[in-house]
Amino acid sequence: MNRLKYNWLICRAVAEVTYKEWSAYRTHSLVSVIVGPVYFMVQYFIWTAVYGGQTTLGGLDLQQMIRYFGATALIGYLIMDFADWNLSMLVRTGKFLTFHLRPVHHRSFALFQKLGHRMLGFLFEFLPCLLIFIYIFGIDMRPASLPWTLVSVVLAFLMNFYVNYTIGLTSFWLVQSGGIRSAFLLVSGIFSGALIPLDFFPHWLQVTQLFLPFQYIAYMPAMVFTGHYSLGGLQLSLPEAVGMQAAAVLIMFGCNELVRRRAMKQFTAVGA
Amino acid sequence: MKKYVDVYKQCMYSAIQTASAYRMNFIVSSLITLIGNILFPLVTLLIYRAGTSFPGWSLYEVLLIQSIFTMSSGLSSLVFGGLLWTTMSHVREGSFEVILLRPLNPLFYIVATTFSVESVGLFLGGAALFIFSALHIGAISALAWLQFTGMFLAGTAVLAGLSLMMAAMSFKWVGNSRISELADSVLHVGKYPLPIFPKAVQAAATLIIPVGMVGYLPASALLGRAQAGDFIAVLPCFVFLWAGIWVYRHMIRLYEGVGG
């Protein structure tokens, strides 16, 4: 119990400091208040034109599609992460040593930092954009099930973090992991479902996505939000979908732990 | 004038030499830029594969718009690609004085020294997609090619103007690495047929921030769909470029060498 309280205190302190640190750059977050709605507006007109007289496309009607894009944009603000870049920088400069000597696991420290950073995102990106979507675009942004959506977003948050942290860990071998990071961002951008719902992909590619981490980051929480999840012919109820997402997060955590243990053996504490 | 041409040539040569010193990095970053930018037609492909379409536009016609957009981005990025990040870095570090002390126009110096060789890949990727789409749309008249060339250059001027305005913004919004997202979001409109947007957006994308000229209008010219009124939109494009230059030079005058 004491251990739990100790960890909670560290989490709170790190998150609070990160929040204060990034508050100095809060106007940077406000860029999202313009960028998010502009992207959303373009998607809105694209899909309104594409639907034309059709009632459903990829199993979604127009309203569901608009809500899907609204949800992916908003969820993106809650789970945004750059743990890979941060870890890569620490390894490259040799600064990781200072974290190695601290009585806090670096992965936990990075996760707590992300919590603080996203709290700022919640206030300066998520809330303004949610209000714009509701009051300016008139979109119904009420989730089909608030509890399941919240759990799904938390799991997406963790999945995004563990995947990014694993990418960052490659710096222990490569020193400069910028190339892998860019390549991953590219693949993730396509297969997470942020550009287009995965229902539009060929069937074999949809089935492949069930075994890759990408869909658990954006597509699944957005579909849980809309109240209907199906991919590759697999139709799941919300609890089943969230259960599958939880299992995927656990597997990802296991993979991350394996890579981390190997990476620590590579660490030389010398910057490049 | 000759001095400026010589300096620019020397800067291009240096950029190529630098790229060849780190060949693998150059190849990987060029490939990723290329793949990342040519993948956006994927959404269009998937939409058409699902049996639907942008009303009045065939798949190859939409791909033509998007390939022209990519080519224009590649060309603009080649010349102006590094402008924003270099300006931002100098302003944040307070080292812009070094540029002001040089016996050259500071804007020219920054543009010349940020020649981005990696963007060649982007331009070539757009060109490949352009040839592929153009081969599927039938014969194109010589007049259409002429109209296309003029509009394509006007579209590239819009992108250059946007780069200059974003870079100028970094003089005041110090160290904001998200400035480029503002331009990217507006440019998103130019990747699709303009008629799918409401009249107000169409007017803004033609006359105020003429992003319609980056992909849609040159493609319309090639397809023989350009109206007489569309050619008027060439003018705001060059006004936009001029405004970008003016704003950047104005912001240089407001620069305060603080650093930190």
Short mmCIF file of C-alpha atoms in Angstrom, two decimals:
data_model
loop_
_atom_site.label_atom_id
_atom_site.label_comp_id
_atom_site.label_asym_id
_atom_site.label_seq_id
_atom_site.Cartn_x
_atom_site.Cartn_y
_atom_site.Cartn_z
CA MET A 1 0.00 0.00 0.00
CA ASN A 2 2.86 2.32 0.93
CA ARG A 3 4.52 1.48 -2.38
CA LEU A 4 1.31 2.44 -4.20
CA LYS A 5 1.11 5.73 -2.33
CA TYR A 6 4.78 6.42 -3.04
CA ASN A 7 4.26 5.82 -6.77
CA TRP A 8 1.16 8.00 -6.77
CA LEU A 9 3.09 10.86 -5.16
CA ILE A 10 5.86 10.58 -7.76
CA CYS A 11 3.29 10.42 -10.57
CA ARG A 12 1.53 13.51 -9.28
CA ALA A 13 4.76 15.46 -8.79
CA VAL A 14 6.16 14.60 -12.26
CA ALA A 15 2.82 15.26 -13.99
CA GLU A 16 2.45 18.58 -12.16
CA VAL A 17 5.97 19.75 -13.02
CA THR A 18 5.52 18.74 -16.68
CA TYR A 19 2.20 20.59 -16.78
CA LYS A 20 3.83 23.75 -15.40
CA GLU A 21 6.83 23.40 -17.70
CA TRP A 22 4.70 23.11 -20.84
CA SER A 23 2.26 25.78 -19.67
CA ALA A 24 4.95 28.26 -20.67
CA TYR A 25 4.28 27.12 -24.26
CA ARG A 26 0.50 26.91 -24.03
CA THR A 27 0.03 29.10 -27.11
CA HIS A 28 1.73 26.30 -29.07
CA SER A 29 -1.16 24.03 -28.09
CA LEU A 30 -3.61 26.68 -29.26
CA VAL A 31 -2.46 26.08 -32.85
CA SER A 32 -4.71 23.00 -32.64
CA VAL A 33 -7.74 25.26 -32.19
CA ILE A 34 -7.23 26.41 -35.79
CA VAL A 35 -5.63 23.34 -37.34
CA GLY A 36 -8.05 20.74 -35.90
CA PRO A 37 -11.28 22.42 -37.06
CA VAL A 38 -9.81 23.24 -40.51
CA TYR A 39 -8.85 19.57 -41.08
CA PHE A 40 -12.24 18.52 -39.76
CA MET A 41 -14.04 20.96 -42.06
CA VAL A 42 -12.20 19.56 -45.08
CA GLN A 43 -13.11 15.99 -44.04
CA TYR A 44 -16.71 17.11 -43.54
CA PHE A 45 -17.05 18.43 -47.09
CA ILE A 46 -15.11 15.54 -48.64
CA TRP A 47 -17.41 12.95 -47.09
CA THR A 48 -20.59 14.94 -47.65
CA ALA A 49 -19.68 15.02 -51.37
CA VAL A 50 -18.59 11.38 -51.48
CA TYR A 51 -21.76 10.06 -49.83
CA GLY A 52 -23.95 11.89 -52.36
CA GLY A 53 -27.11 9.79 -52.50
CA GLN A 54 -25.59 6.76 -50.74
CA THR A 55 -26.84 5.92 -47.26
CA THR A 56 -23.87 3.87 -46.02
CA LEU A 57 -20.24 3.46 -46.94
CA GLY A 58 -17.92 0.98 -45.25
CA GLY A 59 -20.76 0.14 -42.88
CA LEU A 60 -21.08 3.76 -41.65
CA ASP A 61 -23.74 6.33 -42.50
CA LEU A 62 -22.74 9.96 -43.07
CA GLN A 63 -23.50 11.07 -39.51
CA GLN A 64 -21.43 8.20 -38.09
CA MET A 65 -18.61 9.06 -40.45
CA ILE A 66 -18.59 12.72 -39.38
CA ARG A 67 -18.71 11.66 -35.72
CA TYR A 68 -15.86 9.21 -36.43
CA PHE A 69 -13.60 11.99 -37.74
CA GLY A 70 -14.60 14.28 -34.87
CA ALA A 71 -13.74 11.51 -32.42
CA THR A 72 -10.35 10.67 -34.01
CA ALA A 73 -9.38 14.36 -33.93
CA LEU A 74 -10.36 14.77 -30.26
CA ILE A 75 -8.88 11.44 -29.14
CA GLY A 76 -5.67 12.45 -30.93
CA TYR A 77 -5.34 15.44 -28.57
CA LEU A 78 -5.74 13.20 -25.52
CA ILE A 79 -3.20 10.55 -26.53
CA MET A 80 -0.58 12.60 -28.44
CA ASP A 81 2.92 11.48 -27.52
CA PHE A 82 6.59 11.94 -28.42
CA ALA A 83 8.24 9.57 -25.93
CA ASP A 84 10.24 8.08 -28.82
CA TRP A 85 11.82 11.43 -29.73
CA ASN A 86 12.52 12.21 -26.09
CA LEU A 87 14.16 8.87 -25.34
CA SER A 88 16.16 9.03 -28.54
CA MET A 89 17.46 12.47 -27.57
CA LEU A 90 18.42 11.26 -24.07
CA VAL A 91 20.35 8.29 -25.49
CA ARG A 92 22.06 10.32 -28.21
CA THR A 93 23.27 12.99 -25.80
CA GLY A 94 24.16 10.55 -23.02
CA LYS A 95 21.68 12.27 -20.66
CA PHE A 96 19.89 8.97 -20.15
CA LEU A 97 22.54 8.20 -17.52
CA THR A 98 20.99 10.69 -15.10
CA PHE A 99 17.67 8.85 -15.39
CA HIS A 100 19.38 5.50 -14.99
CA LEU A 101 20.68 6.65 -11.60
CA ARG A 102 17.34 7.94 -10.31
CA PRO A 103 15.14 5.86 -8.01
CA VAL A 104 12.34 6.01 -10.62
CA HIS A 105 12.06 3.77 -13.63
CA HIS A 106 12.51 5.95 -16.74
CA ARG A 107 9.50 4.41 -18.49
CA SER A 108 7.27 5.32 -15.55
CA PHE A 109 8.81 8.80 -15.43
CA ALA A 110 8.09 9.28 -19.16
CA LEU A 111 4.52 8.02 -18.68
CA PHE A 112 3.92 10.47 -15.82
CA GLN A 113 5.37 13.28 -17.95
CA LYS A 114 2.94 12.34 -20.70
CA LEU A 115 0.07 12.53 -18.21
CA GLY A 116 1.00 16.11 -17.27
CA HIS A 117 1.55 17.08 -20.89
CA ARG A 118 -1.81 15.73 -21.98
CA MET A 119 -3.61 17.43 -19.11
CA LEU A 120 -2.47 20.63 -20.75
CA GLY A 121 -3.66 19.23 -24.09
CA PHE A 122 -7.03 18.50 -22.51
CA LEU A 123 -7.46 22.14 -21.48
CA PHE A 124 -5.95 23.91 -24.49
CA GLU A 125 -6.69 21.51 -27.35
CA PHE A 126 -9.39 18.99 -26.48
CA LEU A 127 -11.90 21.29 -24.77
CA PRO A 128 -11.77 24.22 -27.25
CA CYS A 129 -12.03 21.84 -30.22
CA LEU A 130 -14.86 19.88 -28.60
CA LEU A 131 -16.80 23.14 -28.15
CA ILE A 132 -16.07 24.16 -31.76
CA PHE A 133 -17.27 20.79 -33.06
CA ILE A 134 -20.45 20.94 -31.00
CA TYR A 135 -21.42 24.61 -31.26
CA ILE A 136 -19.97 25.69 -34.62
CA PHE A 137 -20.19 22.48 -36.68
CA GLY A 138 -23.26 21.22 -34.83
CA ILE A 139 -21.87 17.69 -34.46
CA ASP A 140 -23.36 15.36 -31.86
CA MET A 141 -20.23 14.48 -29.88
CA ARG A 142 -21.99 12.37 -27.25
CA PRO A 143 -20.36 8.93 -27.12
CA ALA A 144 -22.53 5.82 -27.53
CA SER A 145 -21.27 4.70 -24.11
CA LEU A 146 -19.26 7.15 -21.99
CA PRO A 147 -17.68 4.55 -19.63
CA TRP A 148 -16.49 2.25 -22.44
CA THR A 149 -15.23 5.20 -24.47
CA LEU A 150 -13.25 6.48 -21.49
CA VAL A 151 -11.68 3.06 -20.88
CA SER A 152 -10.90 2.71 -24.57
CA VAL A 153 -9.24 6.15 -24.70
CA VAL A 154 -7.12 5.32 -21.63
CA LEU A 155 -6.03 2.07 -23.31
CA ALA A 156 -5.27 3.95 -26.55
CA PHE A 157 -3.20 6.40 -24.48
CA LEU A 158 -1.17 3.50 -23.02
CA MET A 159 -0.85 1.71 -26.36
CA ASN A 160 0.44 4.85 -28.07
CA PHE A 161 2.93 5.40 -25.26
CA TYR A 162 4.28 1.82 -25.20
CA VAL A 163 4.60 1.69 -28.98
CA ASN A 164 6.42 5.03 -29.08
CA TYR A 165 8.65 4.09 -26.16
CA THR A 166 9.61 0.87 -27.96
CA ILE A 167 10.51 2.89 -31.07
CA GLY A 168 12.60 5.19 -28.83
CA LEU A 169 14.40 2.15 -27.39
CA THR A 170 15.85 1.38 -30.83
CA SER A 171 18.18 4.35 -30.21
CA PHE A 172 20.20 2.15 -27.86
CA TRP A 173 21.34 0.27 -30.98
CA LEU A 174 21.02 2.91 -33.71
CA VAL A 175 21.83 6.10 -31.71
CA GLN A 176 19.89 8.14 -34.27
CA SER A 177 16.43 6.59 -34.67
CA GLY A 178 14.92 9.47 -36.67
CA GLY A 179 14.50 7.30 -39.79
CA ILE A 180 12.64 4.53 -37.94
CA ARG A 181 10.53 7.14 -36.17
CA SER A 182 9.51 8.81 -39.46
CA ALA A 183 8.77 5.46 -41.07
CA PHE A 184 6.68 4.40 -38.09
CA LEU A 185 4.75 7.71 -38.09
CA LEU A 186 3.99 7.16 -41.75
CA VAL A 187 2.73 3.59 -41.32
CA SER A 188 0.85 4.48 -38.14
CA GLY A 189 -0.78 7.48 -39.85
CA ILE A 190 -2.27 5.20 -42.48
CA PHE A 191 -3.14 2.09 -40.49
CA SER A 192 -4.37 3.74 -37.28
CA GLY A 193 -7.50 4.84 -39.15
CA ALA A 194 -6.89 8.57 -38.70
CA LEU A 195 -6.95 9.24 -42.48
CA ILE A 196 -9.83 6.97 -43.41
CA PRO A 197 -11.79 4.31 -41.46
CA LEU A 198 -10.14 0.91 -41.79
CA ASP A 199 -13.40 -0.59 -43.17
CA PHE A 200 -12.36 0.93 -46.53
CA PHE A 201 -9.17 -1.17 -46.73
CA PRO A 202 -9.11 -4.52 -48.57
CA HIS A 203 -10.30 -7.42 -46.40
CA TRP A 204 -6.85 -9.04 -46.03
CA LEU A 205 -5.39 -5.72 -44.82
CA GLN A 206 -8.22 -5.32 -42.30
CA VAL A 207 -7.49 -8.82 -40.92
CA THR A 208 -3.77 -7.95 -40.70
CA GLN A 209 -4.62 -4.87 -38.63
CA LEU A 210 -6.13 -7.06 -35.92
CA PHE A 211 -2.60 -8.30 -35.17
CA LEU A 212 -0.81 -4.94 -35.39
CA PRO A 213 -0.89 -2.19 -32.74
CA PHE A 214 -2.01 0.68 -35.00
CA GLN A 215 -5.80 0.22 -34.99
CA TYR A 216 -5.84 0.15 -31.16
CA ILE A 217 -4.48 3.74 -31.13
CA ALA A 218 -7.16 5.59 -33.14
CA TYR A 219 -9.61 3.35 -34.98
CA MET A 220 -10.81 1.26 -32.06
CA PRO A 221 -11.45 4.11 -29.56
CA ALA A 222 -13.20 6.11 -32.32
CA MET A 223 -15.40 3.12 -33.18
CA VAL A 224 -16.16 2.50 -29.51
CA PHE A 225 -17.20 6.17 -29.40
CA THR A 226 -19.60 5.63 -32.32
CA GLY A 227 -20.91 2.45 -30.64
CA HIS A 228 -20.13 0.01 -33.44
CA TYR A 229 -16.91 -1.96 -33.94
CA SER A 230 -16.18 -4.25 -36.85
CA LEU A 231 -12.98 -5.03 -38.72
CA GLY A 232 -12.01 -7.78 -41.10
CA GLY A 233 -15.41 -9.46 -40.75
CA LEU A 234 -15.10 -9.51 -36.95
CA GLN A 235 -18.02 -7.76 -35.21
CA LEU A 236 -17.61 -7.11 -31.49
CA SER A 237 -19.79 -5.58 -28.78
CA LEU A 238 -18.25 -2.62 -26.94
CA PRO A 239 -17.09 -4.67 -23.89
CA GLU A 240 -15.57 -7.29 -26.21
CA ALA A 241 -13.79 -4.63 -28.29
CA VAL A 242 -12.40 -2.91 -25.21
CA GLY A 243 -11.37 -6.32 -23.80
CA MET A 244 -9.46 -7.06 -27.01
CA GLN A 245 -7.82 -3.63 -26.81
CA ALA A 246 -6.77 -4.33 -23.19
CA ALA A 247 -5.22 -7.64 -24.26
CA ALA A 248 -3.36 -5.86 -27.09
CA VAL A 249 -2.02 -3.26 -24.63
CA LEU A 250 -0.78 -6.04 -22.31
CA ILE A 251 0.98 -7.78 -25.20
CA MET A 252 2.53 -4.48 -26.28
CA PHE A 253 3.68 -3.85 -22.72
CA GLY A 254 5.31 -7.33 -22.69
CA CYS A 255 7.10 -6.60 -25.97
CA ASN A 256 8.23 -3.24 -24.63
CA GLU A 257 9.62 -4.85 -21.48
CA LEU A 258 11.55 -7.43 -23.51
CA VAL A 259 13.10 -4.78 -25.75
CA ARG A 260 13.85 -2.55 -22.74
CA ARG A 261 15.78 -5.30 -20.93
CA ARG A 262 17.88 -5.97 -24.02
CA ALA A 263 18.36 -2.23 -24.60
CA MET A 264 19.72 -1.71 -21.09
CA LYS A 265 22.50 -4.19 -21.86
CA GLN A 266 23.49 -1.97 -24.81
CA PHE A 267 23.64 1.22 -22.77
CA THR A 268 27.14 2.70 -22.54
CA ALA A 269 26.26 6.06 -20.95
CA VAL A 270 28.25 7.89 -23.63
CA GLY A 271 26.64 10.56 -25.76
CA ALA A 272 27.19 10.86 -29.50
CA MET B 1 22.67 40.28 -60.29
CA LYS B 2 25.58 38.08 -61.40
CA LYS B 3 26.82 38.02 -57.80
CA TYR B 4 23.44 36.66 -56.63
CA VAL B 5 23.38 33.98 -59.33
CA ASP B 6 26.92 32.92 -58.41
CA VAL B 7 26.07 32.78 -54.70
CA TYR B 8 22.95 30.74 -55.37
CA LYS B 9 24.87 28.31 -57.58
CA GLN B 10 27.52 27.93 -54.88
CA CYS B 11 24.85 27.28 -52.23
CA MET B 12 23.21 24.64 -54.43
CA TYR B 13 26.57 22.98 -54.90
CA SER B 14 27.20 23.00 -51.13
CA ALA B 15 23.78 21.50 -50.47
CA ILE B 16 24.45 18.68 -52.92
CA GLN B 17 27.90 18.07 -51.42
CA THR B 18 26.40 17.96 -47.90
CA ALA B 19 23.75 15.50 -49.06
CA SER B 20 26.39 13.25 -50.60
CA ALA B 21 28.44 13.30 -47.39
CA TYR B 22 25.52 11.63 -45.57
CA ARG B 23 24.24 9.53 -48.45
CA MET B 24 22.24 7.00 -46.44
CA ASN B 25 20.50 9.71 -44.42
CA PHE B 26 19.78 11.56 -47.66
CA ILE B 27 18.32 8.48 -49.35
CA VAL B 28 16.21 7.46 -46.34
CA SER B 29 14.84 10.95 -45.67
CA SER B 30 14.12 11.52 -49.38
CA LEU B 31 12.28 8.20 -49.58
CA ILE B 32 10.21 8.84 -46.46
CA THR B 33 9.29 12.36 -47.64
CA LEU B 34 8.40 10.96 -51.03
CA ILE B 35 6.31 8.06 -49.71
CA GLY B 36 4.62 10.24 -47.08
CA ASN B 37 3.54 12.80 -49.64
CA ILE B 38 2.49 10.48 -52.41
CA LEU B 39 0.45 8.35 -50.02
CA PHE B 40 -2.26 10.92 -49.58
CA PRO B 41 -3.93 9.77 -52.85
CA LEU B 42 -4.47 6.51 -50.94
CA VAL B 43 -7.62 7.99 -49.40
CA THR B 44 -8.87 8.84 -52.90
CA LEU B 45 -8.07 5.33 -54.14
CA LEU B 46 -9.93 3.74 -51.22
CA ILE B 47 -12.94 6.04 -51.74
CA TYR B 48 -13.18 5.08 -55.41
CA ARG B 49 -12.54 1.43 -54.59
CA ALA B 50 -15.58 1.55 -52.29
CA GLY B 51 -17.69 2.28 -55.38
CA THR B 52 -18.26 5.99 -54.80
CA SER B 53 -16.64 9.17 -56.13
CA PHE B 54 -16.26 12.94 -55.97
CA PRO B 55 -19.27 14.03 -58.05
CA GLY B 56 -18.22 14.85 -61.62
CA TRP B 57 -14.62 13.70 -61.16
CA SER B 58 -13.14 10.38 -62.24
CA LEU B 59 -10.40 8.68 -60.21
CA TYR B 60 -7.64 9.72 -62.63
CA GLU B 61 -8.85 13.32 -62.68
CA VAL B 62 -8.65 13.52 -58.87
CA LEU B 63 -5.23 11.83 -58.95
CA LEU B 64 -4.18 14.46 -61.48
CA ILE B 65 -5.09 17.24 -59.01
CA GLN B 66 -3.17 15.50 -56.26
CA SER B 67 -0.11 14.80 -58.42
CA ILE B 68 0.07 18.45 -59.48
CA PHE B 69 -0.21 19.42 -55.82
CA THR B 70 2.71 17.10 -54.96
CA MET B 71 4.87 18.40 -57.83
CA SER B 72 4.18 21.99 -56.84
CA SER B 73 5.01 21.19 -53.18
CA GLY B 74 8.25 19.52 -54.28
CA LEU B 75 9.31 22.50 -56.38
CA SER B 76 8.46 25.03 -53.68
CA SER B 77 10.08 22.90 -51.00
CA LEU B 78 13.28 22.64 -53.05
CA VAL B 79 13.72 26.41 -52.94
CA PHE B 80 11.83 27.50 -49.81
CA GLY B 81 11.63 24.26 -47.78
CA GLY B 82 14.23 25.15 -45.17
CA LEU B 83 13.20 28.78 -44.76
CA LEU B 84 10.87 28.34 -41.79
CA TRP B 85 13.11 26.10 -39.67
CA THR B 86 16.27 28.10 -40.32
CA THR B 87 14.57 31.41 -39.53
CA MET B 88 12.96 29.92 -36.42
CA SER B 89 16.27 28.53 -35.23
CA HIS B 90 18.14 31.85 -35.79
CA VAL B 91 15.44 33.84 -34.01
CA ARG B 92 15.32 31.45 -31.05
CA GLU B 93 19.08 31.41 -30.67
CA GLY B 94 19.44 35.13 -31.34
CA SER B 95 21.90 34.52 -34.17
CA PHE B 96 20.02 36.31 -36.94
CA GLU B 97 22.50 39.20 -36.61
CA VAL B 98 25.11 37.06 -38.33
CA ILE B 99 22.91 37.04 -41.43
CA LEU B 100 22.17 40.75 -41.19
CA LEU B 101 25.91 41.48 -41.15
CA ARG B 102 26.56 39.70 -44.43
CA PRO B 103 26.92 41.80 -47.61
CA LEU B 104 23.85 40.21 -49.17
CA ASN B 105 20.09 40.64 -49.00
CA PRO B 106 19.22 38.64 -45.82
CA LEU B 107 16.12 37.06 -47.35
CA PHE B 108 18.08 35.96 -50.41
CA TYR B 109 20.88 34.61 -48.21
CA ILE B 110 18.49 32.50 -46.10
CA VAL B 111 16.66 31.17 -49.18
CA ALA B 112 19.93 30.32 -50.94
CA THR B 113 21.50 28.56 -47.96
CA THR B 114 18.43 26.44 -47.28
CA PHE B 115 18.21 24.83 -50.72
CA SER B 116 16.64 21.43 -49.90
CA VAL B 117 18.01 18.73 -52.17
CA GLU B 118 15.78 16.07 -50.50
CA SER B 119 12.72 17.67 -52.10
CA VAL B 120 13.85 16.42 -55.52
CA GLY B 121 12.37 13.05 -54.51
CA LEU B 122 9.05 14.67 -53.72
CA PHE B 123 8.95 16.48 -57.07
CA LEU B 124 9.89 13.32 -58.97
CA GLY B 125 7.25 11.26 -57.10
CA GLY B 126 4.60 13.84 -58.01
CA ALA B 127 5.84 13.84 -61.61
CA ALA B 128 5.53 10.04 -61.83
CA LEU B 129 1.96 10.15 -60.53
CA PHE B 130 1.25 13.06 -62.90
CA ILE B 131 2.42 11.11 -65.96
CA PHE B 132 0.40 8.08 -64.83
CA SER B 133 -2.80 10.15 -64.37
CA ALA B 134 -2.29 12.24 -67.52
CA LEU B 135 -1.98 9.05 -69.61
CA HIS B 136 -5.46 8.04 -68.46
CA ILE B 137 -7.32 11.27 -69.20
CA GLY B 138 -7.00 11.35 -72.98
CA ALA B 139 -5.44 13.85 -75.37
CA ILE B 140 -4.40 17.25 -74.01
CA SER B 141 -4.22 20.21 -76.38
CA ALA B 142 -1.17 22.50 -76.67
CA LEU B 143 -3.28 25.41 -75.35
CA ALA B 144 -4.22 23.36 -72.28
CA TRP B 145 -0.53 22.65 -71.62
CA LEU B 146 0.23 26.36 -71.90
CA GLN B 147 -2.57 27.28 -69.50
CA PHE B 148 -1.42 24.53 -67.14
CA THR B 149 2.17 25.82 -67.11
CA GLY B 150 1.08 29.35 -66.18
CA MET B 151 -1.24 28.12 -63.45
CA PHE B 152 1.33 25.64 -62.12
CA LEU B 153 3.87 28.45 -61.70
CA ALA B 154 1.21 30.59 -60.01
CA GLY B 155 0.43 27.69 -57.62
CA THR B 156 4.12 27.33 -56.76
CA ALA B 157 4.19 31.08 -56.04
CA VAL B 158 1.34 30.57 -53.54
CA LEU B 159 3.34 27.89 -51.72
CA ALA B 160 6.41 30.13 -51.68
CA GLY B 161 4.29 32.98 -50.27
CA LEU B 162 2.94 30.67 -47.56
CA SER B 163 6.47 29.55 -46.62
CA LEU B 164 7.57 33.19 -46.35
CA MET B 165 4.57 34.12 -44.19
CA MET B 166 5.07 31.16 -41.87
CA ALA B 167 8.76 32.01 -41.54
CA ALA B 168 7.90 35.66 -40.89
CA MET B 169 5.50 34.55 -38.15
CA SER B 170 8.38 32.84 -36.36
CA PHE B 171 9.97 36.25 -35.71
CA LYS B 172 7.16 36.98 -33.25
CA TRP B 173 5.87 33.52 -32.28
CA VAL B 174 9.34 32.46 -31.16
CA GLY B 175 10.18 28.76 -31.22
CA ASN B 176 6.72 27.51 -32.13
CA SER B 177 7.44 24.36 -34.10
CA ARG B 178 3.76 23.98 -34.94
CA ILE B 179 3.56 27.04 -37.21
CA SER B 180 3.91 24.84 -40.30
CA GLU B 181 0.75 22.95 -39.31
CA LEU B 182 -1.23 26.14 -39.90
CA ALA B 183 -0.12 26.24 -43.55
CA ASP B 184 -0.58 22.48 -43.97
CA SER B 185 -4.18 22.62 -42.76
CA VAL B 186 -5.10 25.41 -45.19
CA LEU B 187 -3.33 23.63 -48.05
CA HIS B 188 -5.44 20.54 -47.42
CA VAL B 189 -8.29 22.30 -49.28
CA GLY B 190 -6.16 22.48 -52.43
CA LYS B 191 -5.80 18.69 -52.67
CA TYR B 192 -9.43 18.05 -53.66
CA PRO B 193 -11.81 19.33 -56.36
CA LEU B 194 -12.89 22.81 -55.22
CA PRO B 195 -16.58 22.36 -56.23
CA ILE B 196 -17.08 19.96 -53.27
CA PHE B 197 -16.63 22.96 -50.94
CA PRO B 198 -19.20 25.73 -50.30
CA LYS B 199 -18.99 28.89 -52.43
CA ALA B 200 -17.39 30.92 -49.60
CA VAL B 201 -14.54 28.40 -49.20
CA GLN B 202 -14.11 28.28 -53.00
CA ALA B 203 -13.85 32.07 -53.15
CA ALA B 204 -11.35 32.16 -50.27
CA ALA B 205 -9.29 29.37 -51.86
CA THR B 206 -9.19 31.23 -55.16
CA LEU B 207 -8.79 34.86 -54.20
CA ILE B 208 -7.62 35.24 -50.58
CA ILE B 209 -5.25 32.33 -49.92
CA PRO B 210 -5.28 30.91 -53.46
CA VAL B 211 -4.59 27.26 -52.56
CA GLY B 212 -6.99 26.21 -55.34
CA MET B 213 -4.21 27.18 -57.74
CA VAL B 214 -1.84 24.61 -56.25
CA GLY B 215 -3.68 21.56 -57.59
CA TYR B 216 -7.27 22.06 -58.69
CA LEU B 217 -7.06 24.95 -61.18
CA PRO B 218 -3.98 23.73 -63.11
CA ALA B 219 -5.65 20.30 -63.36
CA SER B 220 -8.85 21.96 -64.64
CA ALA B 221 -6.79 23.71 -67.31
CA LEU B 222 -5.30 20.39 -68.46
CA LEU B 223 -8.75 18.82 -68.56
CA GLY B 224 -10.09 21.74 -70.60
CA ARG B 225 -12.48 22.71 -67.81
CA ALA B 226 -10.91 26.06 -66.92
CA GLN B 227 -13.32 29.01 -67.16
CA ALA B 228 -12.24 32.50 -68.25
CA GLY B 229 -12.72 33.72 -64.66
CA ASP B 230 -10.23 31.13 -63.37
CA PHE B 231 -7.36 32.92 -65.07
CA ILE B 232 -8.02 36.02 -62.97
CA ALA B 233 -6.96 33.90 -59.98
CA VAL B 234 -3.38 33.93 -61.28
CA LEU B 235 -3.07 37.54 -60.16
CA PRO B 236 -3.80 36.99 -56.43
CA CYS B 237 -1.20 34.21 -56.45
CA PHE B 238 1.62 36.57 -57.34
CA VAL B 239 0.17 39.22 -55.01
CA PHE B 240 0.30 36.55 -52.31
CA LEU B 241 3.98 35.86 -53.06
CA TRP B 242 4.73 39.57 -53.03
CA ALA B 243 2.87 39.88 -49.69
CA GLY B 244 4.98 37.01 -48.29
CA ILE B 245 8.21 38.78 -49.30
CA TRP B 246 6.96 42.08 -47.91
CA VAL B 247 5.89 40.57 -44.56
CA TYR B 248 9.19 38.70 -44.16
CA ARG B 249 11.27 41.80 -44.88
CA HIS B 250 9.08 43.82 -42.54
CA MET B 251 9.58 41.27 -39.76
CA ILE B 252 13.36 41.41 -40.27
CA ARG B 253 13.14 45.11 -39.43
CA LEU B 254 11.29 44.25 -36.21
CA TYR B 255 13.85 41.59 -35.20
CA GLU B 256 15.40 42.05 -31.78
CA GLY B 257 18.52 40.00 -31.14
CA VAL B 258 17.74 38.55 -27.75
CA GLY B 259 18.32 34.81 -27.98
CA GLY B 260 17.84 32.27 -25.25
#
